[in-house]
Coordinates of C-alpha atoms and ligand atoms in Angstrom, one line a residue:
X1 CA 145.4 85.3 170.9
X2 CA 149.1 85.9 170.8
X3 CA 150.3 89.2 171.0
X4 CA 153.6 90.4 168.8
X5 CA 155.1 93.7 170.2
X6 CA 158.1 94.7 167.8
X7 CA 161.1 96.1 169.5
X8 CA 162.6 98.3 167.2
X9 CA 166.3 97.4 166.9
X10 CA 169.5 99.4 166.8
X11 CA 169.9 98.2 163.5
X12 CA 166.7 99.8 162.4
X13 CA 167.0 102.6 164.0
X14 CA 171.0 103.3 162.1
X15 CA 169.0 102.6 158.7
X16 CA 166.6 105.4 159.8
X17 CA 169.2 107.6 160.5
X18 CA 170.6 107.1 157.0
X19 CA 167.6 108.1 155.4
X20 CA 167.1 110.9 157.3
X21 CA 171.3 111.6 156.1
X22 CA 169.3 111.4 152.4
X23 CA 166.6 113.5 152.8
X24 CA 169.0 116.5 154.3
X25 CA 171.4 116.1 151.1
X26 CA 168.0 116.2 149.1
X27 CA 166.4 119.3 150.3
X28 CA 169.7 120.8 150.5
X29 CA 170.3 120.5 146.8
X30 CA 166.6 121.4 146.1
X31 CA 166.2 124.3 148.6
X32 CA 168.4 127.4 148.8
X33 CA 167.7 127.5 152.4
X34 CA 166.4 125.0 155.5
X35 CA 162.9 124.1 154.2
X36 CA 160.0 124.6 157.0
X37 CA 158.1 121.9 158.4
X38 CA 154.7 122.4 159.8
X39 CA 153.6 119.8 162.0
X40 CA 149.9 120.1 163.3
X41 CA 148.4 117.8 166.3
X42 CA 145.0 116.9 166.8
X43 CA 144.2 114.8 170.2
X44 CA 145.4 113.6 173.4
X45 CA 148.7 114.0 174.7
X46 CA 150.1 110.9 173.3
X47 CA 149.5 112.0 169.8
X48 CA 151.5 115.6 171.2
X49 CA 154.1 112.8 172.6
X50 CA 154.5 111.9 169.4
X51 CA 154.8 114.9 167.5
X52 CA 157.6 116.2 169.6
X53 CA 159.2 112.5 168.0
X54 CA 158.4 113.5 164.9
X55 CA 159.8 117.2 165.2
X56 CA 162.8 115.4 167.0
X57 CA 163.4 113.5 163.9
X58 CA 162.5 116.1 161.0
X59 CA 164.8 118.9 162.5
X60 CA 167.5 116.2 162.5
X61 CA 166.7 115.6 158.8
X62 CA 167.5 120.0 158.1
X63 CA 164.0 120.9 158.4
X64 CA 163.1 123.8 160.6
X65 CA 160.1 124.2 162.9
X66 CA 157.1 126.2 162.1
X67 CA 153.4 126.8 163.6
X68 CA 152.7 128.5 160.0
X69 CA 151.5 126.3 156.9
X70 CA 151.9 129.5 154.8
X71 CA 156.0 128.7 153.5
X72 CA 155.9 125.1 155.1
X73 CA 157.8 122.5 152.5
X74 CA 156.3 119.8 154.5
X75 CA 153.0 119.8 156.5
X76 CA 152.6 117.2 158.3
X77 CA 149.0 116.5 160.7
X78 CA 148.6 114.5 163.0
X79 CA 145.3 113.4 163.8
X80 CA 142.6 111.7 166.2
X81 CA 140.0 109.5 165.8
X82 CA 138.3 109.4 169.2
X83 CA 135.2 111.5 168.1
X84 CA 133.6 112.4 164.9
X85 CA 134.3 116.2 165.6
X86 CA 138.0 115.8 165.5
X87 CA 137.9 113.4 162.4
X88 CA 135.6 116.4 160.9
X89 CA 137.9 119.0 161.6
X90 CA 141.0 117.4 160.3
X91 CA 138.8 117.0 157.1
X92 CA 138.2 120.3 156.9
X93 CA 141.3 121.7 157.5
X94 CA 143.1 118.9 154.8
X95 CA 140.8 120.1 152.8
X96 CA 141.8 123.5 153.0
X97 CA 145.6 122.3 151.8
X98 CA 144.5 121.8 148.4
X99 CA 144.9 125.5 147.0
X100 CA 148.1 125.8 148.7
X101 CA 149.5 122.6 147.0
X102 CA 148.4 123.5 143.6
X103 CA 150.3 126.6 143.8
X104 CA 152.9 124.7 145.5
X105 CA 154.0 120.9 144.1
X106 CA 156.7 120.5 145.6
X107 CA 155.8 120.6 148.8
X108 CA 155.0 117.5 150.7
X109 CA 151.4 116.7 152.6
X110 CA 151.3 114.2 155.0
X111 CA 148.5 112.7 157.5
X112 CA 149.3 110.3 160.5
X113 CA 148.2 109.2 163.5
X114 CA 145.3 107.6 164.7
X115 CA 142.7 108.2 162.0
X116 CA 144.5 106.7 159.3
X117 CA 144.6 103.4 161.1
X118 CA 141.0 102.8 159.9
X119 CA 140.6 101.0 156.9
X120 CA 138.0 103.3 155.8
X121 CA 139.4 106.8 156.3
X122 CA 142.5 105.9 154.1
X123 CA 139.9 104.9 151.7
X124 CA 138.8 108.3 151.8
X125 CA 141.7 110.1 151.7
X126 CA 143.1 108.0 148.6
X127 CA 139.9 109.0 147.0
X128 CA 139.0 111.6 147.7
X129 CA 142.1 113.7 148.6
X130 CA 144.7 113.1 145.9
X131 CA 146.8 116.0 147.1
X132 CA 147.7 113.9 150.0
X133 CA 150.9 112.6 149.7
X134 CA 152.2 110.7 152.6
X135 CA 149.9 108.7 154.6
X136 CA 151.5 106.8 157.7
X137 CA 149.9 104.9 160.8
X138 CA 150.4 104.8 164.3
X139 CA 153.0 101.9 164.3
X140 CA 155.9 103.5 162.0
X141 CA 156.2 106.4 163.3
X142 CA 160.1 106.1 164.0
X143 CA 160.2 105.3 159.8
X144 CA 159.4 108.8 159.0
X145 CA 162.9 109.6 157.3
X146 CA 162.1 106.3 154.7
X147 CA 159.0 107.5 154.0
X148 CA 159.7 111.0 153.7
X149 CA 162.5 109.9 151.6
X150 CA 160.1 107.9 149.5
X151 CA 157.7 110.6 148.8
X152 CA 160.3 113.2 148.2
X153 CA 161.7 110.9 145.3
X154 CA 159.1 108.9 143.9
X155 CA 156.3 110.4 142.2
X156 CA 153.7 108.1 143.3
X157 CA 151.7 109.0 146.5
X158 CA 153.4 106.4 149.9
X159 CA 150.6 105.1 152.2
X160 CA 152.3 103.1 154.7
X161 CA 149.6 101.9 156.9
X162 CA 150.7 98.1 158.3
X163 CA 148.5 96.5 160.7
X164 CA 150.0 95.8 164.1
X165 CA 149.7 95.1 167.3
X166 CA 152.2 97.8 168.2
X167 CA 156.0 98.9 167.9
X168 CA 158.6 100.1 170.8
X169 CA 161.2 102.6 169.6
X170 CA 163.2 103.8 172.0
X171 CA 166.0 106.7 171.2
X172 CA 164.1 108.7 168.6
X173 CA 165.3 112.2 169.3
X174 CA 162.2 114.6 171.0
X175 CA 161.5 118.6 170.5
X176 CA 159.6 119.3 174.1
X177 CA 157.3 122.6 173.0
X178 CA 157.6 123.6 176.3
X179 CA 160.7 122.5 178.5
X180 CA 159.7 123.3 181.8
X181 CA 156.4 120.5 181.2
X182 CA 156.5 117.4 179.4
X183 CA 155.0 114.9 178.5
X184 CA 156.9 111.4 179.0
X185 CA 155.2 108.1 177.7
X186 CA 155.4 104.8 180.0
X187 CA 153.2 102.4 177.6
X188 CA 151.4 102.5 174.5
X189 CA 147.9 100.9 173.0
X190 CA 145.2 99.2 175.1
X191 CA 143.7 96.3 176.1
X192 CA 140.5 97.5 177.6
X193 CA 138.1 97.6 174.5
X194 CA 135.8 100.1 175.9
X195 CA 132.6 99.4 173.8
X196 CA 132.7 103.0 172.8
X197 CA 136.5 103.5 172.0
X198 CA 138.3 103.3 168.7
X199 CA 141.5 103.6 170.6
X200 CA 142.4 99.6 171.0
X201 CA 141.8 99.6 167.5
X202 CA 144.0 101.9 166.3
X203 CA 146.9 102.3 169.1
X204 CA 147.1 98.3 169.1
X205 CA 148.0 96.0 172.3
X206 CA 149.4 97.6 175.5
X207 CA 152.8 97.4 175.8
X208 CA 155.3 99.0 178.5
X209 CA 158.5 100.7 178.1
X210 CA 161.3 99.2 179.9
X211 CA 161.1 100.9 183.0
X212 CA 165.3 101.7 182.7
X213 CA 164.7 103.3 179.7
X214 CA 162.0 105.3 181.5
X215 CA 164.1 106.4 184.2
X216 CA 167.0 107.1 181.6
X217 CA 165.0 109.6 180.1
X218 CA 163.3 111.2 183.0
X219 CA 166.6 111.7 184.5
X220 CA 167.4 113.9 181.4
X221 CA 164.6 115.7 181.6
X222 CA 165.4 116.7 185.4
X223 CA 168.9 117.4 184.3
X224 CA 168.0 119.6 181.4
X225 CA 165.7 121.4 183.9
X226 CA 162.1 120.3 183.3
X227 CA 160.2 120.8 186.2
X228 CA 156.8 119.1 185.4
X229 CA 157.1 116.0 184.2
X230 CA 153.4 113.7 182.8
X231 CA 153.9 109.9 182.5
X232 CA 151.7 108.9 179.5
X233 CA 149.4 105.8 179.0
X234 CA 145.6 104.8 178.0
X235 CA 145.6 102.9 181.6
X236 CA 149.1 103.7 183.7
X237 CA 147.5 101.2 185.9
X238 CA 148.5 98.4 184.2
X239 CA 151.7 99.7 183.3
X240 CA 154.7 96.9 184.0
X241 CA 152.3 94.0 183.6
X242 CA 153.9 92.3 180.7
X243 CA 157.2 93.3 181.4
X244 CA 159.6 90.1 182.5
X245 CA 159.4 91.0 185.0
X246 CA 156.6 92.5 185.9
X247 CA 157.3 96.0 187.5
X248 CA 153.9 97.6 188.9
X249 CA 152.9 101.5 188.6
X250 CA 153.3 101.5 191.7
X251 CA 156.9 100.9 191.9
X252 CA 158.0 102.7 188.6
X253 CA 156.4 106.1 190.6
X254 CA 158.5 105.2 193.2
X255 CA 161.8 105.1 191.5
X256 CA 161.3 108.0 190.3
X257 CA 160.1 109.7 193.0
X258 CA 163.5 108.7 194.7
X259 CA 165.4 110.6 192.2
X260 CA 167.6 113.8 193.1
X261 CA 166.2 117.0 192.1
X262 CA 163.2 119.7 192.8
X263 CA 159.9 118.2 190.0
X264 CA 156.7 116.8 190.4
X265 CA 155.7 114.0 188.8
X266 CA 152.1 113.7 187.2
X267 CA 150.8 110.7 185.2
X268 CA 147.7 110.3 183.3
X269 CA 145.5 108.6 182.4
X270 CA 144.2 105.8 185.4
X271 CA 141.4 103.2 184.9
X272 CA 139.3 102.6 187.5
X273 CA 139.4 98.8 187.1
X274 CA 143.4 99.1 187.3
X275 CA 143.5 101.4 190.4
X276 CA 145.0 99.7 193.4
X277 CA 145.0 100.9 197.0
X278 CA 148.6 100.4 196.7
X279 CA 148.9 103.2 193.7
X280 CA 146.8 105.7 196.1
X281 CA 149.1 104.9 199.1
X282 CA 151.9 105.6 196.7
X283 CA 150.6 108.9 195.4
X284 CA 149.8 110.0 199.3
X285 CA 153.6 108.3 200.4
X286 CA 155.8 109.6 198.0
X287 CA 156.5 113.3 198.3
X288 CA 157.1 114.7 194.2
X289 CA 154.1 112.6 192.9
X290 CA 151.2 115.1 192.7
X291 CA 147.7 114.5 194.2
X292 CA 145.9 114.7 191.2
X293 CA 143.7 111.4 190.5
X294 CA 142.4 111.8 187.0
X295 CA 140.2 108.8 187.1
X296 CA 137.5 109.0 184.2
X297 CA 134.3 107.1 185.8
X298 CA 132.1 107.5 182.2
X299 CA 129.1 106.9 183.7
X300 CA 127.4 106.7 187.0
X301 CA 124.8 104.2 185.8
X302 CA 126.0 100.3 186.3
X303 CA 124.1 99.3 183.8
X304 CA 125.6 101.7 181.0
X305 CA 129.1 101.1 182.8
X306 CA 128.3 97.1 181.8
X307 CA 127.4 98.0 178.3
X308 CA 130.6 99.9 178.0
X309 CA 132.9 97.3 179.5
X310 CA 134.4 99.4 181.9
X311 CA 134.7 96.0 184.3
X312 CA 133.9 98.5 187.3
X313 CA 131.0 99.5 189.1
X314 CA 129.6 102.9 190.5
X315 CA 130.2 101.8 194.0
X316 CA 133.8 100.4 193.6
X317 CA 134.8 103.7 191.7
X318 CA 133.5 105.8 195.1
X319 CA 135.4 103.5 197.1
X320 CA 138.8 104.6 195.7
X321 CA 138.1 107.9 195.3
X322 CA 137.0 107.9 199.0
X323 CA 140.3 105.8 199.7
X324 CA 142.3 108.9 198.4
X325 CA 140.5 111.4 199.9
X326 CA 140.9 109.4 203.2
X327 CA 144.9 109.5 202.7
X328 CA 145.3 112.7 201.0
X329 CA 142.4 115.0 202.7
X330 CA 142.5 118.4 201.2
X331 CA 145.2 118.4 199.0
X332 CA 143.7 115.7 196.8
X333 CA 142.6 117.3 193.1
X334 CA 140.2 115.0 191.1
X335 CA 139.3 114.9 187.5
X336 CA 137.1 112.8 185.3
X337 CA 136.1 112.1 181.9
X338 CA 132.1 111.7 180.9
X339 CA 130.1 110.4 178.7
X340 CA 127.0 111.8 178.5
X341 CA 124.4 109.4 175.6
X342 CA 126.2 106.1 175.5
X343 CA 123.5 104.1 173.1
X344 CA 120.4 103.4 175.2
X345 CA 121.2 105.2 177.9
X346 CA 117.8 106.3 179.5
X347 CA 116.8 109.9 181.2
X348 CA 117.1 108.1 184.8
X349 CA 120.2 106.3 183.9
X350 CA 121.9 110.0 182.7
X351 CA 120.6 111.0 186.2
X352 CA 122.9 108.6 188.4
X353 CA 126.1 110.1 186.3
X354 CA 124.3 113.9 187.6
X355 CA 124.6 112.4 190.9
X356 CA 128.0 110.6 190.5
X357 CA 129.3 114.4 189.8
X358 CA 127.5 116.0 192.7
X359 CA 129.1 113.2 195.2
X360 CA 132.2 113.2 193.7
X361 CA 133.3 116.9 193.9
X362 CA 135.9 117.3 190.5
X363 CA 137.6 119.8 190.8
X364 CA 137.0 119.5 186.3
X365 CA 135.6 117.4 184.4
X366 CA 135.6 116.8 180.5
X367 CA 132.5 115.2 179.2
X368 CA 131.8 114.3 175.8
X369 CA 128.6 113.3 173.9
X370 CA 128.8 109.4 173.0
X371 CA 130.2 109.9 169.3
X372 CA 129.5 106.4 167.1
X373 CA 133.2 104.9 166.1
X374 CA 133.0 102.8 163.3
X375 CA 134.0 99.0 163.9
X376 CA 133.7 99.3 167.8
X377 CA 130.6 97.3 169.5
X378 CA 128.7 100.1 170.6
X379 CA 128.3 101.8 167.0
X380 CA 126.0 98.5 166.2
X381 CA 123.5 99.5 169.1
X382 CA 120.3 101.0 169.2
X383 CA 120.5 104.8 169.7
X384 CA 117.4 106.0 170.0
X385 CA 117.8 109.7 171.9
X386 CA 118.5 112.3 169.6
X387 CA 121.6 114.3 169.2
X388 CA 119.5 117.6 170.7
X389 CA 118.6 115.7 173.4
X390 CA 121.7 114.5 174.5
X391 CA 123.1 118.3 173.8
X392 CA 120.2 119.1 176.6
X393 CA 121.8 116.5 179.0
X394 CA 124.5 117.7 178.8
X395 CA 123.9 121.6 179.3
X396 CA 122.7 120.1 182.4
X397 CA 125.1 118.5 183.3
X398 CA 127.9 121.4 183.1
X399 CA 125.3 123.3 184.8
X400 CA 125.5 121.2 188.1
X401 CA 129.4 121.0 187.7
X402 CA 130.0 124.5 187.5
X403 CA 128.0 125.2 190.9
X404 CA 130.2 122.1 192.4
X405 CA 133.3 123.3 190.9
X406 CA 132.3 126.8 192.3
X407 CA 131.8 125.0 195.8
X408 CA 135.6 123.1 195.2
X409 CA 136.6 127.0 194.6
X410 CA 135.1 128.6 198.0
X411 CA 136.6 125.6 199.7
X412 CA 140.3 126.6 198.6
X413 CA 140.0 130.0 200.6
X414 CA 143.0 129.7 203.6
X415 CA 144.4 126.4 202.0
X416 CA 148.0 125.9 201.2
X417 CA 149.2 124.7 197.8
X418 CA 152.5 123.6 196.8
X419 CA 153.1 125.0 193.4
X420 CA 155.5 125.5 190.7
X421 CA 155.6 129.1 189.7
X422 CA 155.7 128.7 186.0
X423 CA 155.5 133.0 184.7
X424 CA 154.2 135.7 184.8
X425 CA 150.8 136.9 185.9
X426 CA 147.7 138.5 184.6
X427 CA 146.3 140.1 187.5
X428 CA 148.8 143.1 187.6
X429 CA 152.4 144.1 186.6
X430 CA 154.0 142.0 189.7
X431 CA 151.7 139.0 189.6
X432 CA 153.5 135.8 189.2
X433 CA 151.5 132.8 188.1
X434 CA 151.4 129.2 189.9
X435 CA 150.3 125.6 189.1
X436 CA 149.0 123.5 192.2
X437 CA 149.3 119.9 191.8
X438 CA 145.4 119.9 190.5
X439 CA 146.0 122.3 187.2
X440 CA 144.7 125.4 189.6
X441 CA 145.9 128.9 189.1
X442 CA 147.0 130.7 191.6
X443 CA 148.1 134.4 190.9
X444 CA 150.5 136.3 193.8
X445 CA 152.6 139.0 194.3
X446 CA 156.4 138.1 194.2
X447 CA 159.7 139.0 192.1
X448 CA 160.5 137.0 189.3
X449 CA 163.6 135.6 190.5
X450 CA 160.6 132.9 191.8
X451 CA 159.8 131.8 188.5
X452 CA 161.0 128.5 187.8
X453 CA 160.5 127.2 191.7
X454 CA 158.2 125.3 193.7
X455 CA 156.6 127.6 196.3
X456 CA 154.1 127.0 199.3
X457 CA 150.9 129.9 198.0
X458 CA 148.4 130.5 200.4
X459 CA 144.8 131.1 198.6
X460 CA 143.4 134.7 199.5
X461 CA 140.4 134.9 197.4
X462 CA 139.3 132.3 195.2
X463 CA 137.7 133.9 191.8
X464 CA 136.1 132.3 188.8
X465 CA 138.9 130.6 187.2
X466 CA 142.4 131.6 188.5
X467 CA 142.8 132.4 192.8
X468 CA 145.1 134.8 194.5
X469 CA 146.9 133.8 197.1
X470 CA 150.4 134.6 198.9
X471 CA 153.5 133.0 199.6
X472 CA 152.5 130.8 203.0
X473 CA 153.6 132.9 205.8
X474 CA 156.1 130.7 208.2
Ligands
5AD501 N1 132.4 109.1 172.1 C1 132.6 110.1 173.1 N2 133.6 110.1 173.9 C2 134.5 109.2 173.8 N3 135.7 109.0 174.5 C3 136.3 107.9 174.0 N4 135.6 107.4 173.0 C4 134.5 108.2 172.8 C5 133.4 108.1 172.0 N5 133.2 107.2 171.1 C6 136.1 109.8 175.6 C7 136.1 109.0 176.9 C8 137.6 109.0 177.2 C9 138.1 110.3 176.6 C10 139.5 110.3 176.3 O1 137.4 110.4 175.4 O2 135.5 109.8 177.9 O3 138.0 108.8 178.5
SF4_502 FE1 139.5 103.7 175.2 FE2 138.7 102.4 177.4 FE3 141.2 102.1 176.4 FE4 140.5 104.4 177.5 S1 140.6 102.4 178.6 S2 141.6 104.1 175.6 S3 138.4 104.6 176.9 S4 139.3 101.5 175.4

């Protein structure tokens, strides 16, 4: 199979820009003042990654930024289709537009993202919602201007939903929500095919950003001040591999750990089939990377793990995890994604993911009832365990991790944390508020010239969810 990755071009990009010219002369004729956009995300943080394009691109097209749909002249979601409940959600909610446009023509409805990529929800919403009137997929996102053009001046309804295995545009302008964290994107699509997941199918092949244009951009965000930095992909593990040439995780985190400047660098998400010893040694070497592993295992069965095509087994998965503990002791913050009722998946079989959790000591988990995706290879299997049941498993299963996250939370008591001291507090009027390198809380005492830092906190007293702790004494 030969894979076509499009590069947007310069070219492209100026034609874009020209549009976007059009639509600000447009809604500056129409509107007496700046028309509002709404922009709603559903998902992961690569769909967020890409809202903060498509804000980038409509506030350079005159539109300003809202949260509110109430006044919005464009509303734009953008929307998930890794489970049914999100798909559902985004249903209801769309559906909930339709009063709003009737009172409202002119203003403009529009659904992206990963949803629309199936054949079948389009269907739907061309059916079914004919208030809708800009549909666009996952691969022109960076064509927004033409299509917004297009729907602003044509009165039929645009659905621009091209098959592909998937686009690179570099240079689209970004909104970050919140400047101090971002999200940073190294490589889009997959290549794993996960039995389960809809993502391959709708994200398209894997395929790496240069890793100068990376750097280019994370050096901006140092220099504009942002102190938390995520690098984005469905399996950062096999970042670089069909670059020419190659460059491995591995060595991207350590160019930019070598740059200038006070950040940590967090990256998300790893595949255990990808993770080398070499990524772990990195992680423990280089100083700005933080020692968070979010490594979602799925199941602790190997059976189940074969069914899903997860090309890993129970045993290798413990090995790395025990490899990073080995390297990075106590300061090492692990997190995991589960699925708990993958088709056929027996009582016993469930059990061996209950122990997985107890051996593995998360310091969080997210875990997610199996959820059939339409066109993926799983959705044809048997599924004989009922919805309830799986529920039950589940309850169980939160049930042991809250006792071992409770256990992680005892453990903390007298450890050191490097943290970035992001606000204010909630424990009392001079609480400040710290993130360790594994998403922990940490409330202390201090003045607020320290917000904005990276501190050493001591942990006090660990309680339920957030832990007090003070500056480390020298
Ligand atoms: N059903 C339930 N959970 C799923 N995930 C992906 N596809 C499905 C599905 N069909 C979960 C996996 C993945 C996370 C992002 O979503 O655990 O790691
Ligand atoms: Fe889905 Fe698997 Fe790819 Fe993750 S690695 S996006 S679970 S197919």
């Amino acid at each position: 199979m030969s894979v076509e990755i499009h590069k947007v071009t310069e070219a492209e990009l100026n034609e874009q820009r020209a549009y976007g010219e059009r639509v600000k002369a447009l809604t500056a004729d129409r509107y007496a003042s700046q028309p509002a956009a709404c922009v709603v995300t559903y998902g992961c943080q690569q769909n967020v990654a890409d809202s903060e394009r498509i804000q980038g691109m409509l506030s350079e097209m005159g539109y300003t930024l809202t949260e509110e749909r109430q006044g919005a002249k464009l509303i734009i979601f953008n929307t998930c289709a890794v489970r049914e409940h999100a798909e559902d959600r985004v249903f209801g909610n769309v559906g909930a537009l339709k009063k709003y446009k009737l009172k409202n023509p002119d203003v403009i409805i529009a659904l992206c993202g990963c949803m629309m990529q199936q054949k079948h929800i389009a269907e739907k919403i061309k059916n079914s919602f004919p208030f809708v009137d800009l549909v666009f997929g996952t691969h022109v996102v960076h064509r927004l201007p033409e299509l917004l053009y297009t729907a602003l001046t044509r009165r039929k309804r645009v659905f621009e939903l091209p098959d592909s295995d998937g686009v690179i545009a570099e240079g689209l302008p970004v909104i970050h929500k919140d400047g101090a964290r971002v999200f940073l994107p190294i490589m889009y699509g997959c290549n794993n095919f996960c039995t389960y997941c809809i993502v391959p199918y709708v994200r398209g092949r894997e395929r790496s950003r240069e890793a100068d244009d990376i750097e280019r951009e994370f050096r901006e965000l140092v220099a504009s001040g942002c102190k938390e930095i995520m690098l984005l992909g469905q399996n950062v593990n096999s970042y670089g591999k069909d670059l020419k040439p190659a460059v491995s995780f591995s060595e991207l985190l350590r160019r930019l750990n070598d740059i200038e400047g006070d950040f940590r660098i967090r990256f998300m998400t790893s595949h255990p089939k990808d993770c080398t010893k070499e990524l772990i040694e990195t992680m423990a070497r280089c100083d700005k990377v933080a020692e968070h592993l979010h490594l979602p295992f799925q199941s602790g069965n190997n059976r189940v793990l074969k069914a899903m095509n997860r090309g890993y087994s129970r045993e290798h998965y413990l090995s790395l995890i025990n490899y990073a503990k080995e390297l990075m002791g106590d300061s090492l913050s692990v997190t995991s994604d589960i699925i708990v009722g993958f088709p056929g998946e027996t009582y016993e079989e469930f059990l061996d993911t209950v122990s997985l959790v107890k051996e593995l000591g998360a310091s969080s988990l997210f875990t997610f009832i199996y959820s059939p995706r339409e066109g993926t290879p799983a959705a044809k299997l048997d599924d004989p365990v009922s919805y309830e049941e799986k529920s039950k498993w589940l309850r169980e299963l939160l049930e042991v991790q809250e006792k071992v996250s409770a256990e992680q939370m005892a453990l903390n008591k007298g450890k050191t944390f490097k943290c970035y001291v992001y606000g204010k507090g909630k424990l009392g009027d001079n609480y400040l508020a710290a993130r360790t390198d594994g998403n922990l809380i940490i409330e202390f005492e201090g003045g607020e010239r320290l917000i904005d830092t990276f501190q050493d906190i001591t942990v006090t007293e660990p309680l339920t969810y957030v832990m007090k702790g003070e500056i480390k004494k020298l």
